[in-house]
Amino acid sequence: MNFLEERIQKDGIVKEGNVLKVDSFLNHQMDITLFEKMGEEFKRRFAGKKFDKILTIEASGIGIACIVARHFGVPVVFAKKTKSVNIDGEMYIAEVESFTHKCRNQVIVSKKFISEGEHILIIDDFLANGCALQGLISIVKEAGASVDGIGIAIEKGFQVGGRMIRNLGYHLESLAIVDAMDAETGSITFREQ
Amino acid sequence: MNFLEERIQKDGIVKEGNVLKVDSFLNHQMDITLFEKMGEEFKRRFAGKKFDKILTIEASGIGIACIVARHFGVPVVFAKKTKSVNIDGEMYIAEVESFTHKCRNQVIVSKKFISEGEHILIIDDFLANGCALQGLISIVKEAGASVDGIGIAIEKGFQVGGRMIRNLGYHLESLAIVDAMDAETGSITFREQ
């Protein structure tokens, strides 16, 4: 097991309905030392790639993306889920609906912050059905930029998002892939990587 | 002028209605190198203080808080503005209404992540009327912890939040205090610190 799998094993809590709670270190309370290790690991996995910018989505992607950005020396842009008074001017807006109809989201980025020809690394905390991720990818494409890497902390390998994204040819790296969870026993099975 | 005031002068845009747009480096696109300098400066301004945790609020406080946290070696907790499916168990919920009735917010933190006796540093990107900040302070007090410092990137000195918080005796440090702005000329006047 790698450092993130160990941490999930130790502090993650499996709940009914395929819910994995990691709020004590990842997405409510955030362990910055752990995020630093994640940054180092993404740097290793995307070795040799040159990115211009990291793109993430509010709220829980932001902390990880900012620490990861230190390891690549690039700025971070975070997509918003609702149109706020603080975004004006031209915007990219992706309307994303999942095949399960369980999520329907707007993903919004100001056109100023993704430019044609840029090489983008997308970072997020979770990948399950891939709803938010699809919106981010569609915005990068619309901007004429390219998604050269996707870095995820925890992928739910038993849901469809990761497979679909890999089938489309994207370079997706998930630091931990959960293939099965059992709420009764609390056991978590990670995919060998 | 300090480094942040210089950056605001250079890249900030003054709009009608006392709006200061800093979305190219602070709260949509984020300049991580600038955030590092902010972390160093907060460390200097809160020299000798020992914090257990940084508390911030989604979404635009998170990036700054995570980079600042590296300089203090502590974890970050971010408050949520709406009750999400990912928070269960006991929660602190502050209902905050501003005296101008321009903001009414819920600020939510899981009780697991702020404990009695802890020393808390609150970090946020903006302070204007102080609506969100009041909610954060009230939650820390309810938890029996203490707000030993408040670090803000940009304070709108012509609005009431900063004065009120200082009057209450809190140690508030704002890296840039804007005392006046003119949308017509684009000029920004900073308070001498």
Tab-separated table of C-alpha atoms in Angstrom:
chain	number	residue	atom	x	y	z
A	1	MET	CA	0.000	0.000	0.000
A	2	ASN	CA	1.177	3.517	-0.713
A	3	PHE	CA	0.998	6.408	1.786
A	4	LEU	CA	-2.516	7.487	0.740
A	5	GLU	CA	-3.952	3.971	0.775
A	6	GLU	CA	-2.478	3.507	4.245
A	7	ARG	CA	-4.087	6.729	5.423
A	8	ILE	CA	-7.466	5.782	3.947
A	9	GLN	CA	-7.187	2.383	5.620
A	10	LYS	CA	-6.385	4.062	8.942
A	11	ASP	CA	-8.734	7.072	8.971
A	12	GLY	CA	-11.303	6.522	6.210
A	13	ILE	CA	-14.777	5.405	7.236
A	14	VAL	CA	-16.941	3.235	4.990
A	15	LYS	CA	-20.650	4.016	5.144
A	16	GLU	CA	-23.730	2.480	3.577
A	17	GLY	CA	-24.378	3.451	-0.041
A	18	ASN	CA	-20.725	3.243	-1.130
A	19	VAL	CA	-19.793	6.366	0.811
A	20	LEU	CA	-16.152	6.696	1.855
A	21	LYS	CA	-15.687	9.417	4.447
A	22	VAL	CA	-12.226	10.965	4.426
A	23	ASP	CA	-13.220	14.275	5.983
A	24	SER	CA	-10.627	14.055	8.753
A	25	PHE	CA	-7.708	14.487	6.334
A	26	LEU	CA	-8.890	15.226	2.787
A	27	ASN	CA	-12.045	17.241	2.289
A	28	HIS	CA	-13.141	19.072	5.430
A	29	GLN	CA	-10.072	18.950	7.649
A	30	MET	CA	-7.028	18.904	5.363
A	31	ASP	CA	-3.660	17.358	6.230
A	32	ILE	CA	-1.203	19.612	4.405
A	33	THR	CA	1.744	17.266	5.018
A	34	LEU	CA	-0.205	14.518	3.257
A	35	PHE	CA	-1.024	16.923	0.395
A	36	GLU	CA	2.723	17.606	0.024
A	37	LYS	CA	3.344	13.878	-0.423
A	38	MET	CA	0.556	13.776	-2.998
A	39	GLY	CA	2.239	16.641	-4.849
A	40	GLU	CA	5.556	14.757	-4.926
A	41	GLU	CA	3.825	11.607	-6.154
A	42	PHE	CA	1.951	13.405	-8.958
A	43	LYS	CA	5.228	15.038	-9.971
A	44	ARG	CA	6.774	11.554	-10.209
A	45	ARG	CA	3.830	10.063	-12.122
A	46	PHE	CA	3.702	12.949	-14.610
A	47	ALA	CA	7.503	13.103	-14.933
A	48	GLY	CA	8.653	14.787	-18.119
A	49	LYS	CA	5.321	16.503	-18.740
A	50	LYS	CA	5.201	20.263	-18.902
A	51	PHE	CA	2.015	21.925	-17.693
A	52	ASP	CA	1.055	25.592	-17.931
A	53	LYS	CA	-1.709	25.510	-15.388
A	54	ILE	CA	-3.631	23.360	-12.953
A	55	LEU	CA	-7.428	23.315	-13.205
A	56	THR	CA	-9.620	22.117	-10.335
A	57	ILE	CA	-13.160	22.614	-9.062
A	58	GLU	CA	-14.507	24.108	-5.860
A	59	ALA	CA	-14.449	23.382	-3.045
A	60	SER	CA	-12.519	20.317	-1.976
A	61	GLY	CA	-10.244	20.189	-5.026
A	62	ILE	CA	-8.732	23.595	-4.257
A	63	GLY	CA	-6.508	22.723	-1.307
A	64	ILE	CA	-4.922	19.717	-3.001
A	65	ALA	CA	-4.476	21.626	-6.282
A	66	CYS	CA	-2.690	24.530	-4.553
A	67	ILE	CA	-0.192	22.285	-2.778
A	68	VAL	CA	0.334	20.166	-5.915
A	69	ALA	CA	0.917	23.381	-7.900
A	70	ARG	CA	4.019	24.104	-5.810
A	71	HIS	CA	5.602	20.964	-7.254
A	72	PHE	CA	4.914	22.048	-10.828
A	73	GLY	CA	5.516	25.784	-10.379
A	74	VAL	CA	2.246	26.801	-12.047
A	75	PRO	CA	-0.876	28.772	-11.090
A	76	VAL	CA	-4.196	27.148	-10.221
A	77	VAL	CA	-7.603	27.994	-11.677
A	78	PHE	CA	-10.646	26.694	-9.876
A	79	ALA	CA	-13.953	26.196	-11.663
A	80	LYS	CA	-17.071	27.401	-9.921
A	81	LYS	CA	-20.277	25.453	-9.602
A	82	THR	CA	-22.586	28.444	-9.556
A	83	LYS	CA	-22.343	31.776	-11.284
A	84	SER	CA	-21.185	34.222	-8.664
A	85	VAL	CA	-21.237	38.006	-8.754
A	86	ASN	CA	-17.460	37.855	-8.947
A	87	ILE	CA	-17.354	36.334	-12.409
A	88	ASP	CA	-18.218	38.665	-15.206
A	89	GLY	CA	-17.097	38.864	-18.792
A	90	GLU	CA	-16.923	35.836	-21.018
A	91	MET	CA	-17.282	32.470	-19.361
A	92	TYR	CA	-16.991	28.847	-20.320
A	93	ILE	CA	-20.046	27.036	-18.944
A	94	ALA	CA	-20.341	23.273	-19.159
A	95	GLU	CA	-23.692	21.728	-18.330
A	96	VAL	CA	-22.990	18.204	-17.231
A	97	GLU	CA	-25.550	15.518	-16.672
A	98	SER	CA	-24.550	12.053	-15.593
A	99	PHE	CA	-25.824	8.914	-17.286
A	100	THR	CA	-27.269	7.872	-13.937
A	101	HIS	CA	-29.055	11.231	-13.676
A	102	LYS	CA	-27.700	11.476	-10.202
A	103	CYS	CA	-25.750	14.617	-10.865
A	104	ARG	CA	-26.439	17.674	-12.945
A	105	ASN	CA	-23.922	20.417	-12.579
A	106	GLN	CA	-22.789	23.654	-14.058
A	107	VAL	CA	-19.030	24.051	-14.260
A	108	ILE	CA	-17.917	27.633	-14.878
A	109	VAL	CA	-14.521	29.145	-15.723
A	110	SER	CA	-13.764	32.667	-16.886
A	111	LYS	CA	-12.432	32.653	-20.469
A	112	LYS	CA	-9.532	34.838	-19.365
A	113	PHE	CA	-7.903	32.013	-17.490
A	114	ILE	CA	-7.633	29.181	-20.016
A	115	SER	CA	-6.014	30.021	-23.318
A	116	GLU	CA	-5.573	28.261	-26.625
A	117	GLY	CA	-2.598	25.943	-26.741
A	118	GLU	CA	-2.138	25.684	-22.983
A	119	HIS	CA	-1.242	22.371	-21.393
A	120	ILE	CA	-3.554	21.675	-18.481
A	121	LEU	CA	-3.260	19.327	-15.505
A	122	ILE	CA	-6.642	18.656	-13.899
A	123	ILE	CA	-6.570	17.874	-10.161
A	124	ASP	CA	-9.471	16.752	-7.979
A	125	ASP	CA	-10.045	14.910	-4.726
A	126	PHE	CA	-12.539	12.247	-5.900
A	127	LEU	CA	-13.459	10.481	-9.111
A	128	ALA	CA	-16.610	8.388	-9.114
A	129	ASN	CA	-18.991	8.816	-12.045
A	130	GLY	CA	-16.775	11.550	-13.425
A	131	CYS	CA	-19.502	14.131	-13.761
A	132	ALA	CA	-17.488	17.174	-12.657
A	133	LEU	CA	-14.410	15.919	-14.503
A	134	GLN	CA	-16.308	15.690	-17.793
A	135	GLY	CA	-17.302	19.325	-17.383
A	136	LEU	CA	-13.707	20.388	-16.745
A	137	ILE	CA	-12.430	18.456	-19.788
A	138	SER	CA	-15.118	19.925	-22.031
A	139	ILE	CA	-14.157	23.463	-20.935
A	140	VAL	CA	-10.457	22.865	-21.631
A	141	LYS	CA	-11.336	21.543	-25.108
A	142	GLU	CA	-13.645	24.475	-25.807
A	143	ALA	CA	-10.758	26.808	-24.933
A	144	GLY	CA	-8.512	25.086	-27.467
A	145	ALA	CA	-6.191	23.936	-24.695
A	146	SER	CA	-5.258	20.313	-24.006
A	147	VAL	CA	-5.758	18.077	-20.985
A	148	ASP	CA	-2.308	16.520	-20.675
A	149	GLY	CA	-2.880	14.925	-17.313
A	150	ILE	CA	-5.568	14.212	-14.734
A	151	GLY	CA	-4.518	13.635	-11.120
A	152	ILE	CA	-7.068	12.273	-8.651
A	153	ALA	CA	-6.575	11.500	-4.979
A	154	ILE	CA	-9.196	8.761	-4.599
A	155	GLU	CA	-10.926	6.938	-7.454
A	156	LYS	CA	-13.925	4.745	-6.827
A	157	GLY	CA	-12.853	2.003	-9.192
A	158	PHE	CA	-16.219	0.263	-9.008
A	159	GLN	CA	-17.902	3.286	-10.578
A	160	VAL	CA	-17.667	4.135	-14.247
A	161	GLY	CA	-15.772	7.471	-14.324
A	162	GLY	CA	-12.191	6.242	-14.322
A	163	ARG	CA	-12.680	3.530	-16.938
A	164	MET	CA	-14.479	5.928	-19.268
A	165	ILE	CA	-11.764	8.587	-18.967
A	166	ARG	CA	-8.976	6.040	-19.582
A	167	ASN	CA	-10.907	4.592	-22.562
A	168	LEU	CA	-10.926	8.086	-24.045
A	169	GLY	CA	-7.123	8.059	-23.930
A	170	TYR	CA	-6.503	10.532	-21.147
A	171	HIS	CA	-3.482	10.134	-18.891
A	172	LEU	CA	-5.316	9.625	-15.607
A	173	GLU	CA	-3.398	8.961	-12.400
A	174	SER	CA	-5.350	8.123	-9.254
A	175	LEU	CA	-3.233	7.823	-6.116
A	176	ALA	CA	-5.662	5.328	-4.592
A	177	ILE	CA	-8.224	3.253	-6.475
A	178	VAL	CA	-10.874	1.671	-4.293
A	179	ASP	CA	-12.217	-1.472	-5.979
A	180	ALA	CA	-14.542	-2.528	-3.197
A	181	MET	CA	-15.760	-1.378	0.193
A	182	ASP	CA	-17.848	-3.070	2.833
A	183	ALA	CA	-19.783	-0.868	5.247
A	184	GLU	CA	-20.443	-3.774	7.602
A	185	THR	CA	-16.841	-4.868	8.127
A	186	GLY	CA	-15.287	-1.505	7.217
A	187	SER	CA	-12.921	-3.256	4.807
A	188	ILE	CA	-11.529	-1.424	1.784
A	189	THR	CA	-9.951	-3.202	-1.205
A	190	PHE	CA	-7.448	-1.201	-3.261
A	191	ARG	CA	-6.510	-1.942	-6.858
A	192	GLU	CA	-2.886	-3.012	-7.371
A	193	GLN	CA	-1.074	-0.268	-9.283
B	1	MET	CA	3.644	49.512	-0.705
B	2	ASN	CA	4.102	45.862	0.211
B	3	PHE	CA	4.111	42.992	-2.312
B	4	LEU	CA	0.340	42.443	-2.146
B	5	GLU	CA	-0.530	46.128	-2.453
B	6	GLU	CA	1.770	46.306	-5.469
B	7	ARG	CA	0.059	43.323	-7.057
B	8	ILE	CA	-3.420	44.764	-6.389
B	9	GLN	CA	-2.284	48.069	-7.907
B	10	LYS	CA	-0.966	46.238	-10.959
B	11	ASP	CA	-3.641	43.589	-11.611
B	12	GLY	CA	-6.680	44.554	-9.520
B	13	ILE	CA	-9.624	46.118	-11.316
B	14	VAL	CA	-11.917	48.618	-9.609
B	15	LYS	CA	-15.560	48.349	-10.635
B	16	GLU	CA	-18.674	50.355	-9.813
B	17	GLY	CA	-20.265	49.539	-6.458
B	18	ASN	CA	-16.992	49.251	-4.547
B	19	VAL	CA	-16.085	46.007	-6.270
B	20	LEU	CA	-12.379	45.135	-6.434
B	21	LYS	CA	-11.713	42.332	-8.877
B	22	VAL	CA	-8.609	40.295	-8.071
B	23	ASP	CA	-9.670	37.144	-9.875
B	24	SER	CA	-6.493	36.947	-11.953
B	25	PHE	CA	-4.314	36.146	-8.919
B	26	LEU	CA	-6.389	35.641	-5.761
B	27	ASN	CA	-9.836	34.095	-6.053
B	28	HIS	CA	-10.400	32.406	-9.399
B	29	GLN	CA	-6.919	32.055	-10.848
B	30	MET	CA	-4.512	31.702	-7.918
B	31	ASP	CA	-0.852	32.738	-7.927
B	32	ILE	CA	0.745	30.196	-5.608
B	33	THR	CA	4.068	32.086	-5.460
B	34	LEU	CA	2.162	35.121	-4.163
B	35	PHE	CA	0.371	32.907	-1.625
B	36	GLU	CA	3.778	31.709	-0.391
B	37	LYS	CA	4.794	35.310	0.264
B	38	MET	CA	1.528	35.847	2.099
B	39	GLY	CA	2.302	32.808	4.241
B	40	GLU	CA	5.730	34.206	5.136
B	41	GLU	CA	4.230	37.580	5.981
B	42	PHE	CA	1.511	36.114	8.223
B	43	LYS	CA	4.195	34.054	9.961
B	44	ARG	CA	6.113	37.295	10.614
B	45	ARG	CA	3.028	39.206	11.811
B	46	PHE	CA	1.924	36.419	14.145
B	47	ALA	CA	5.482	35.723	15.354
B	48	GLY	CA	5.599	33.938	18.697
B	49	LYS	CA	2.005	32.740	18.456
B	50	LYS	CA	1.338	29.025	18.526
B	51	PHE	CA	-1.676	27.819	16.573
B	52	ASP	CA	-3.177	24.326	16.519
B	53	LYS	CA	-5.218	24.762	13.393
B	54	ILE	CA	-6.205	27.126	10.602
B	55	LEU	CA	-9.901	27.705	9.970
B	56	THR	CA	-11.150	29.146	6.691
B	57	ILE	CA	-14.336	29.139	4.618
B	58	GLU	CA	-15.084	27.809	1.169
B	59	ALA	CA	-14.280	28.444	-1.565
B	60	SER	CA	-11.738	31.208	-2.082
B	61	GLY	CA	-10.241	31.067	1.414
B	62	ILE	CA	-9.091	27.467	0.974
B	63	GLY	CA	-6.126	27.974	-1.353
B	64	ILE	CA	-4.572	30.743	0.731
B	65	ALA	CA	-5.199	28.841	3.970
B	66	CYS	CA	-3.486	25.691	2.662
B	67	ILE	CA	-0.343	27.533	1.579
B	68	VAL	CA	-0.281	29.611	4.788
B	69	ALA	CA	-0.648	26.375	6.786
B	70	ARG	CA	2.735	25.188	5.491
B	71	HIS	CA	4.355	28.106	7.306
B	72	PHE	CA	2.699	27.189	10.605
B	73	GLY	CA	2.860	23.391	10.243
B	74	VAL	CA	-0.810	22.869	11.070
B	75	PRO	CA	-3.863	21.343	9.364
B	76	VAL	CA	-6.627	23.407	7.763
B	77	VAL	CA	-10.353	23.080	8.353
B	78	PHE	CA	-12.677	24.760	5.918
B	79	ALA	CA	-16.210	25.753	6.878
B	80	LYS	CA	-18.967	24.965	4.422
B	81	LYS	CA	-21.699	27.341	3.395
B	82	THR	CA	-24.325	24.708	2.746
B	83	LYS	CA	-24.966	21.413	4.428
B	84	SER	CA	-23.563	18.777	2.107
B	85	VAL	CA	-24.158	15.052	2.113
B	86	ASN	CA	-20.576	14.640	3.222
B	87	ILE	CA	-21.077	16.189	6.633
B	88	ASP	CA	-22.902	14.069	9.091
B	89	GLY	CA	-22.702	13.759	12.838
B	90	GLU	CA	-22.633	16.774	15.102
B	91	MET	CA	-22.112	20.146	13.459
B	92	TYR	CA	-21.553	23.707	14.524
B	93	ILE	CA	-23.915	25.884	12.497
B	94	ALA	CA	-23.723	29.665	12.692
B	95	GLU	CA	-26.529	31.655	11.121
B	96	VAL	CA	-25.102	35.039	10.261
B	97	GLU	CA	-27.065	38.035	9.136
B	98	SER	CA	-25.353	41.286	8.351
B	99	PHE	CA	-26.538	44.623	9.697
B	100	THR	CA	-26.957	45.770	6.117
B	101	HIS	CA	-29.091	42.697	5.388
B	102	LYS	CA	-26.943	42.189	2.341
B	103	CYS	CA	-25.693	38.831	3.453
B	104	ARG	CA	-27.303	35.950	5.277
B	105	ASN	CA	-25.182	32.884	5.503
B	106	GLN	CA	-24.909	29.558	7.158
B	107	VAL	CA	-21.402	28.632	8.236
B	108	ILE	CA	-20.997	24.934	9.038
B	109	VAL	CA	-18.138	22.987	10.645
B	110	SER	CA	-18.178	19.407	11.889
B	111	LYS	CA	-17.744	19.308	15.683
B	112	LYS	CA	-15.002	16.682	15.271
B	113	PHE	CA	-12.584	19.234	13.869
B	114	ILE	CA	-12.528	22.051	16.430
B	115	SER	CA	-11.881	21.045	19.999
B	116	GLU	CA	-11.984	22.769	23.372
B	117	GLY	CA	-8.822	24.658	24.217
B	118	GLU	CA	-7.460	24.794	20.673
B	119	HIS	CA	-5.755	27.914	19.388
B	120	ILE	CA	-7.187	28.874	16.024
B	121	LEU	CA	-5.874	31.106	13.244
B	122	ILE	CA	-8.650	32.213	10.905
B	123	ILE	CA	-7.598	32.913	7.312
B	124	ASP	CA	-9.714	34.401	4.525
B	125	ASP	CA	-9.232	36.255	1.274
B	126	PHE	CA	-11.529	39.252	1.852
B	127	LEU	CA	-12.919	41.194	4.799
B	128	ALA	CA	-15.653	43.731	4.090
B	129	ASN	CA	-18.701	43.680	6.378
B	130	GLY	CA	-17.282	40.679	8.178
B	131	CYS	CA	-20.353	38.518	7.820
B	132	ALA	CA	-18.585	35.209	7.166
B	133	LEU	CA	-15.874	36.037	9.715
B	134	GLN	CA	-18.444	36.588	12.470
B	135	GLY	CA	-19.818	33.131	11.764
B	136	LEU	CA	-16.362	31.553	11.986
B	137	ILE	CA	-15.590	33.336	15.270
B	138	SER	CA	-18.897	32.297	16.787
B	139	ILE	CA	-18.224	28.654	15.895
B	140	VAL	CA	-14.745	28.721	17.455
B	141	LYS	CA	-16.222	30.220	20.651
B	142	GLU	CA	-19.012	27.646	20.727
B	143	ALA	CA	-16.358	24.916	20.512
B	144	GLY	CA	-14.560	26.351	23.546
B	145	ALA	CA	-11.513	27.117	21.404
B	146	SER	CA	-9.940	30.556	21.006
B	147	VAL	CA	-9.395	32.796	18.016
B	148	ASP	CA	-5.778	33.831	18.550
B	149	GLY	CA	-5.309	35.433	15.166
B	150	ILE	CA	-7.176	36.490	12.048
B	151	GLY	CA	-5.250	36.846	8.798
B	152	ILE	CA	-6.929	38.503	5.830
B	153	ALA	CA	-5.482	39.142	2.388
B	154	ILE	CA	-7.515	42.213	1.447
B	155	GLU	CA	-9.599	44.303	3.852
B	156	LYS	CA	-12.022	46.902	2.564
B	157	GLY	CA	-11.160	49.510	5.166
B	158	PHE	CA	-14.104	51.692	4.217
B	159	GLN	CA	-16.511	48.982	5.302
B	160	VAL	CA	-17.281	48.151	8.889
B	161	GLY	CA	-15.955	44.590	9.354
B	162	GLY	CA	-12.333	45.301	10.226
B	163	ARG	CA	-13.041	48.104	12.705
B	164	MET	CA	-15.645	46.020	14.505
B	165	ILE	CA	-13.353	42.990	14.804
B	166	ARG	CA	-10.466	45.145	16.102
B	167	ASN	CA	-12.805	46.888	18.562
B	168	LEU	CA	-13.678	43.467	19.951
B	169	GLY	CA	-9.988	42.952	20.733
B	170	TYR	CA	-9.090	40.358	18.127
B	171	HIS	CA	-5.590	40.289	16.650
B	172	LEU	CA	-6.508	41.006	13.037
B	173	GLU	CA	-3.819	41.326	10.380
B	174	SER	CA	-4.832	42.387	6.881
B	175	LEU	CA	-2.012	42.329	4.343
B	176	ALA	CA	-3.626	45.112	2.321
B	177	ILE	CA	-6.249	47.561	3.600
B	178	VAL	CA	-8.052	49.469	0.878
B	179	ASP	CA	-9.304	52.780	2.256
B	180	ALA	CA	-10.718	54.123	-0.989
B	181	MET	CA	-11.251	53.103	-4.591
B	182	ASP	CA	-12.389	55.028	-7.632
B	183	ALA	CA	-13.999	53.071	-10.455
B	184	GLU	CA	-13.669	55.996	-12.856
B	185	THR	CA	-9.920	56.557	-12.503
B	186	GLY	CA	-9.125	53.016	-11.299
B	187	SER	CA	-7.163	54.460	-8.370
B	188	ILE	CA	-6.803	52.516	-5.121
B	189	THR	CA	-5.751	54.100	-1.822
B	190	PHE	CA	-4.120	51.797	0.736
B	191	ARG	CA	-3.957	52.457	4.464
B	192	GLU	CA	-0.430	52.984	5.818
B	193	GLN	CA	0.472	50.063	8.048
